[in-house]
Amino acid sequence: MTTEEQDILSDFGNRLRKLRIEKGFSQEKFADLTQLDRTYVSGLERGKRNPSYLILLKIAKSLNISVKDLF
């Protein structure tokens, strides 16, 4: 993975964490809402996971936002 790609994932993770906290969700609660494992959510927030479009849709739906608002 290039540095640029890693920066993109890191930026996404920071944005996801911010949105999750703004909604008042713990990682555990958010994982339940999105039907994802808590460790996967943690990996996303740390920029260690590259989510598919379907995962992005689940995340956006759980946060009640559009996918574009994740970026």
PDB file of C-alpha atoms in Angstrom:
ATOM      1  CA  MET A   1       0.000   0.000   0.000  1.00  0.00           C
ATOM      2  CA  THR A   2       1.320   3.420  -0.910  1.00  0.00           C
ATOM      3  CA  THR A   3       1.685   6.261   1.563  1.00  0.00           C
ATOM      4  CA  GLU A   4      -1.084   8.131  -0.240  1.00  0.00           C
ATOM      5  CA  GLU A   5      -3.446   5.161   0.079  1.00  0.00           C
ATOM      6  CA  GLN A   6      -2.589   4.815   3.763  1.00  0.00           C
ATOM      7  CA  ASP A   7      -3.289   8.520   4.292  1.00  0.00           C
ATOM      8  CA  ILE A   8      -6.710   8.121   2.652  1.00  0.00           C
ATOM      9  CA  LEU A   9      -7.608   5.222   4.960  1.00  0.00           C
ATOM     10  CA  SER A  10      -6.323   7.120   7.977  1.00  0.00           C
ATOM     11  CA  ASP A  11      -8.368  10.202   7.066  1.00  0.00           C
ATOM     12  CA  PHE A  12     -11.453   8.031   6.598  1.00  0.00           C
ATOM     13  CA  GLY A  13     -10.878   6.377   9.968  1.00  0.00           C
ATOM     14  CA  ASN A  14     -10.571   9.711  11.724  1.00  0.00           C
ATOM     15  CA  ARG A  15     -13.781  10.928  10.081  1.00  0.00           C
ATOM     16  CA  LEU A  16     -15.617   7.733  11.019  1.00  0.00           C
ATOM     17  CA  ARG A  17     -14.492   8.000  14.649  1.00  0.00           C
ATOM     18  CA  LYS A  18     -15.611  11.646  14.789  1.00  0.00           C
ATOM     19  CA  LEU A  19     -19.044  10.846  13.326  1.00  0.00           C
ATOM     20  CA  ARG A  20     -19.526   7.846  15.614  1.00  0.00           C
ATOM     21  CA  ILE A  21     -18.651   9.855  18.713  1.00  0.00           C
ATOM     22  CA  GLU A  22     -20.885  12.755  17.626  1.00  0.00           C
ATOM     23  CA  LYS A  23     -23.798  10.294  17.459  1.00  0.00           C
ATOM     24  CA  GLY A  24     -22.924   9.064  20.960  1.00  0.00           C
ATOM     25  CA  PHE A  25     -22.119   5.475  19.952  1.00  0.00           C
ATOM     26  CA  SER A  26     -19.467   3.328  21.567  1.00  0.00           C
ATOM     27  CA  GLN A  27     -17.541   1.103  19.176  1.00  0.00           C
ATOM     28  CA  GLU A  28     -19.498  -1.856  20.535  1.00  0.00           C
ATOM     29  CA  LYS A  29     -22.895  -0.210  19.977  1.00  0.00           C
ATOM     30  CA  PHE A  30     -21.851   1.001  16.523  1.00  0.00           C
ATOM     31  CA  ALA A  31     -20.628  -2.476  15.617  1.00  0.00           C
ATOM     32  CA  ASP A  32     -24.022  -3.888  16.620  1.00  0.00           C
ATOM     33  CA  LEU A  33     -25.854  -1.288  14.522  1.00  0.00           C
ATOM     34  CA  THR A  34     -23.731  -1.962  11.449  1.00  0.00           C
ATOM     35  CA  GLN A  35     -23.627  -5.734  11.983  1.00  0.00           C
ATOM     36  CA  LEU A  36     -19.827  -5.572  11.928  1.00  0.00           C
ATOM     37  CA  ASP A  37     -17.359  -6.931  14.450  1.00  0.00           C
ATOM     38  CA  ARG A  38     -16.071  -4.375  16.955  1.00  0.00           C
ATOM     39  CA  THR A  39     -12.479  -5.222  16.007  1.00  0.00           C
ATOM     40  CA  TYR A  40     -13.307  -4.452  12.367  1.00  0.00           C
ATOM     41  CA  VAL A  41     -14.730  -1.059  13.364  1.00  0.00           C
ATOM     42  CA  SER A  42     -11.567  -0.429  15.369  1.00  0.00           C
ATOM     43  CA  GLY A  43      -9.459  -1.341  12.336  1.00  0.00           C
ATOM     44  CA  LEU A  44     -11.441   1.053  10.167  1.00  0.00           C
ATOM     45  CA  GLU A  45     -10.968   3.876  12.651  1.00  0.00           C
ATOM     46  CA  ARG A  46      -7.226   3.206  12.846  1.00  0.00           C
ATOM     47  CA  GLY A  47      -6.897   3.208   9.056  1.00  0.00           C
ATOM     48  CA  LYS A  48      -5.955  -0.477   8.962  1.00  0.00           C
ATOM     49  CA  ARG A  49      -8.970  -1.705   6.997  1.00  0.00           C
ATOM     50  CA  ASN A  50     -10.140  -0.844   3.494  1.00  0.00           C
ATOM     51  CA  PRO A  51     -13.952  -1.071   3.508  1.00  0.00           C
ATOM     52  CA  SER A  52     -15.978  -2.242   0.540  1.00  0.00           C
ATOM     53  CA  TYR A  53     -18.791  -0.140  -0.854  1.00  0.00           C
ATOM     54  CA  LEU A  54     -21.343  -2.382   0.858  1.00  0.00           C
ATOM     55  CA  ILE A  55     -19.649  -1.759   4.214  1.00  0.00           C
ATOM     56  CA  LEU A  56     -19.703   1.983   3.514  1.00  0.00           C
ATOM     57  CA  LEU A  57     -23.450   1.719   2.845  1.00  0.00           C
ATOM     58  CA  LYS A  58     -23.996  -0.066   6.178  1.00  0.00           C
ATOM     59  CA  ILE A  59     -21.960   2.560   8.007  1.00  0.00           C
ATOM     60  CA  ALA A  60     -23.776   5.473   6.374  1.00  0.00           C
ATOM     61  CA  LYS A  61     -27.190   3.934   7.071  1.00  0.00           C
ATOM     62  CA  SER A  62     -26.295   3.380  10.737  1.00  0.00           C
ATOM     63  CA  LEU A  63     -25.161   6.998  11.072  1.00  0.00           C
ATOM     64  CA  ASN A  64     -28.209   8.240   9.124  1.00  0.00           C
ATOM     65  CA  ILE A  65     -26.019  10.040   6.578  1.00  0.00           C
ATOM     66  CA  SER A  66     -25.138   9.581   2.906  1.00  0.00           C
ATOM     67  CA  VAL A  67     -21.986   7.751   1.848  1.00  0.00           C
ATOM     68  CA  LYS A  68     -20.492  10.999   0.529  1.00  0.00           C
ATOM     69  CA  ASP A  69     -20.710  12.453   4.047  1.00  0.00           C
ATOM     70  CA  LEU A  70     -18.235   9.816   5.222  1.00  0.00           C
ATOM     71  CA  PHE A  71     -15.463  11.619   3.350  1.00  0.00           C
TER      72      PHE A  71
END
